[in-house]
Amino acid sequence: MKSLLLLSILAALALVALCYESHESMESYEIYPFTNRRNANTFISPQQRWRAKAHERIRESTKPAYEINREACDDFKLCERYAMVYGYNAAYNRYFRQRRGGK
């Protein structure tokens, strides 16, 4: 009888410990978890935003030629389909190098 009483007390304590709802668990019950467009830029300070734009300009200016070719090919649907079969280099040569050559 004592072991049954001890077991039921331990089960009740385990139930209380496992079913406790803390404040952190209520975060998933927010009404609308997405932020609107007006408040979207409030997470990043203006200095961080400026630094990110500067890094993006540096990345754009030092981008390798094959990546520029691939982006040009991605914008053109026929070139992209051709690239899926033969590769981006062959697709870029077929669709964009011919145009520069005067053909």
PDB file of C-alpha atoms in Angstrom:
ATOM      1  CA  MET A   1       0.000   0.000   0.000  1.00  0.00           C
ATOM      2  CA  LYS A   2       2.856   2.371   0.811  1.00  0.00           C
ATOM      3  CA  SER A   3       4.503   1.692  -2.539  1.00  0.00           C
ATOM      4  CA  LEU A   4       1.233   2.454  -4.359  1.00  0.00           C
ATOM      5  CA  LEU A   5       0.921   5.752  -2.478  1.00  0.00           C
ATOM      6  CA  LEU A   6       4.560   6.616  -3.236  1.00  0.00           C
ATOM      7  CA  LEU A   7       4.109   5.718  -6.891  1.00  0.00           C
ATOM      8  CA  SER A   8       0.985   7.874  -7.208  1.00  0.00           C
ATOM      9  CA  ILE A   9       2.747  10.842  -5.562  1.00  0.00           C
ATOM     10  CA  LEU A  10       5.703  10.479  -7.938  1.00  0.00           C
ATOM     11  CA  ALA A  11       3.330  10.259 -10.906  1.00  0.00           C
ATOM     12  CA  ALA A  12       1.524  13.412  -9.758  1.00  0.00           C
ATOM     13  CA  LEU A  13       4.829  15.284  -9.376  1.00  0.00           C
ATOM     14  CA  ALA A  14       5.961  14.144 -12.822  1.00  0.00           C
ATOM     15  CA  LEU A  15       2.642  15.274 -14.285  1.00  0.00           C
ATOM     16  CA  VAL A  16       2.964  18.713 -12.699  1.00  0.00           C
ATOM     17  CA  ALA A  17       6.583  19.082 -13.840  1.00  0.00           C
ATOM     18  CA  LEU A  18       5.912  18.031 -17.424  1.00  0.00           C
ATOM     19  CA  CYS A  19       2.659  19.947 -17.910  1.00  0.00           C
ATOM     20  CA  TYR A  20       3.882  23.299 -16.572  1.00  0.00           C
ATOM     21  CA  GLU A  21       3.372  26.040 -19.162  1.00  0.00           C
ATOM     22  CA  SER A  22       6.075  28.636 -19.054  1.00  0.00           C
ATOM     23  CA  HIS A  23       5.974  32.011 -20.780  1.00  0.00           C
ATOM     24  CA  GLU A  24       8.287  30.726 -23.535  1.00  0.00           C
ATOM     25  CA  SER A  25       5.778  28.082 -24.584  1.00  0.00           C
ATOM     26  CA  MET A  26       3.146  30.760 -25.219  1.00  0.00           C
ATOM     27  CA  GLU A  27       5.190  32.358 -28.014  1.00  0.00           C
ATOM     28  CA  SER A  28       3.751  29.982 -30.590  1.00  0.00           C
ATOM     29  CA  TYR A  29       0.209  31.163 -29.798  1.00  0.00           C
ATOM     30  CA  GLU A  30       0.773  34.668 -31.093  1.00  0.00           C
ATOM     31  CA  ILE A  31      -2.087  36.136 -33.061  1.00  0.00           C
ATOM     32  CA  TYR A  32      -0.068  37.114 -36.147  1.00  0.00           C
ATOM     33  CA  PRO A  33       3.590  36.030 -36.146  1.00  0.00           C
ATOM     34  CA  PHE A  34       4.558  37.995 -39.281  1.00  0.00           C
ATOM     35  CA  THR A  35       5.559  41.623 -39.234  1.00  0.00           C
ATOM     36  CA  ASN A  36       4.125  44.191 -41.609  1.00  0.00           C
ATOM     37  CA  ARG A  37       6.155  45.994 -44.273  1.00  0.00           C
ATOM     38  CA  ARG A  38       6.449  49.204 -42.293  1.00  0.00           C
ATOM     39  CA  ASN A  39       8.074  47.500 -39.292  1.00  0.00           C
ATOM     40  CA  ALA A  40      10.171  45.022 -41.261  1.00  0.00           C
ATOM     41  CA  ASN A  41      13.311  47.199 -41.302  1.00  0.00           C
ATOM     42  CA  THR A  42      13.255  47.988 -37.591  1.00  0.00           C
ATOM     43  CA  PHE A  43      15.261  44.849 -36.778  1.00  0.00           C
ATOM     44  CA  ILE A  44      18.398  46.133 -38.490  1.00  0.00           C
ATOM     45  CA  SER A  45      20.011  49.388 -37.470  1.00  0.00           C
ATOM     46  CA  PRO A  46      20.819  51.973 -40.178  1.00  0.00           C
ATOM     47  CA  GLN A  47      24.554  51.365 -39.692  1.00  0.00           C
ATOM     48  CA  GLN A  48      24.150  47.617 -40.254  1.00  0.00           C
ATOM     49  CA  ARG A  49      21.978  48.314 -43.299  1.00  0.00           C
ATOM     50  CA  TRP A  50      24.634  50.627 -44.770  1.00  0.00           C
ATOM     51  CA  ARG A  51      27.348  48.038 -44.114  1.00  0.00           C
ATOM     52  CA  ALA A  52      25.293  45.304 -45.790  1.00  0.00           C
ATOM     53  CA  LYS A  53      24.751  47.484 -48.880  1.00  0.00           C
ATOM     54  CA  ALA A  54      28.482  48.211 -49.090  1.00  0.00           C
ATOM     55  CA  HIS A  55      29.318  44.503 -48.874  1.00  0.00           C
ATOM     56  CA  GLU A  56      26.744  43.740 -51.568  1.00  0.00           C
ATOM     57  CA  ARG A  57      28.319  46.314 -53.901  1.00  0.00           C
ATOM     58  CA  ILE A  58      31.746  44.778 -53.317  1.00  0.00           C
ATOM     59  CA  ARG A  59      30.400  41.287 -54.032  1.00  0.00           C
ATOM     60  CA  GLU A  60      28.704  42.481 -57.213  1.00  0.00           C
ATOM     61  CA  SER A  61      31.849  44.165 -58.499  1.00  0.00           C
ATOM     62  CA  THR A  62      34.122  41.195 -57.781  1.00  0.00           C
ATOM     63  CA  LYS A  63      31.742  38.548 -59.080  1.00  0.00           C
ATOM     64  CA  PRO A  64      33.429  35.917 -61.299  1.00  0.00           C
ATOM     65  CA  ALA A  65      32.613  35.844 -65.007  1.00  0.00           C
ATOM     66  CA  TYR A  66      31.000  32.405 -64.867  1.00  0.00           C
ATOM     67  CA  GLU A  67      28.533  33.622 -62.239  1.00  0.00           C
ATOM     68  CA  ILE A  68      27.602  36.661 -64.337  1.00  0.00           C
ATOM     69  CA  ASN A  69      27.087  34.362 -67.320  1.00  0.00           C
ATOM     70  CA  ARG A  70      24.954  32.025 -65.244  1.00  0.00           C
ATOM     71  CA  GLU A  71      22.751  34.877 -64.006  1.00  0.00           C
ATOM     72  CA  ALA A  72      22.260  36.092 -67.573  1.00  0.00           C
ATOM     73  CA  CYS A  73      21.297  32.578 -68.592  1.00  0.00           C
ATOM     74  CA  ASP A  74      18.896  32.206 -65.652  1.00  0.00           C
ATOM     75  CA  ASP A  75      16.919  35.221 -66.833  1.00  0.00           C
ATOM     76  CA  PHE A  76      16.341  33.686 -70.276  1.00  0.00           C
ATOM     77  CA  LYS A  77      14.065  30.613 -70.176  1.00  0.00           C
ATOM     78  CA  LEU A  78      15.413  28.890 -73.305  1.00  0.00           C
ATOM     79  CA  CYS A  79      18.965  29.313 -72.102  1.00  0.00           C
ATOM     80  CA  GLU A  80      18.041  27.881 -68.720  1.00  0.00           C
ATOM     81  CA  ARG A  81      16.443  24.801 -70.301  1.00  0.00           C
ATOM     82  CA  TYR A  82      19.459  24.277 -72.530  1.00  0.00           C
ATOM     83  CA  ALA A  83      21.724  24.623 -69.486  1.00  0.00           C
ATOM     84  CA  MET A  84      19.883  21.820 -67.691  1.00  0.00           C
ATOM     85  CA  VAL A  85      21.000  19.434 -70.434  1.00  0.00           C
ATOM     86  CA  TYR A  86      24.373  20.763 -71.611  1.00  0.00           C
ATOM     87  CA  GLY A  87      25.554  23.036 -68.786  1.00  0.00           C
ATOM     88  CA  TYR A  88      25.570  26.780 -68.239  1.00  0.00           C
ATOM     89  CA  ASN A  89      28.780  27.447 -70.123  1.00  0.00           C
ATOM     90  CA  ALA A  90      27.488  25.780 -73.294  1.00  0.00           C
ATOM     91  CA  ALA A  91      24.108  27.457 -72.933  1.00  0.00           C
ATOM     92  CA  TYR A  92      25.653  30.905 -72.494  1.00  0.00           C
ATOM     93  CA  ASN A  93      27.872  30.352 -75.528  1.00  0.00           C
ATOM     94  CA  ARG A  94      24.902  29.290 -77.623  1.00  0.00           C
ATOM     95  CA  TYR A  95      22.476  32.071 -76.715  1.00  0.00           C
ATOM     96  CA  PHE A  96      24.640  35.071 -75.855  1.00  0.00           C
ATOM     97  CA  ARG A  97      28.057  34.749 -77.543  1.00  0.00           C
ATOM     98  CA  GLN A  98      26.453  34.499 -80.991  1.00  0.00           C
ATOM     99  CA  ARG A  99      24.692  37.830 -80.522  1.00  0.00           C
ATOM    100  CA  ARG A 100      27.960  39.643 -79.821  1.00  0.00           C
ATOM    101  CA  GLY A 101      29.714  38.131 -82.827  1.00  0.00           C
ATOM    102  CA  GLY A 102      27.463  39.862 -85.341  1.00  0.00           C
ATOM    103  CA  LYS A 103      25.516  36.836 -86.453  1.00  0.00           C
TER     104      LYS A 103
END
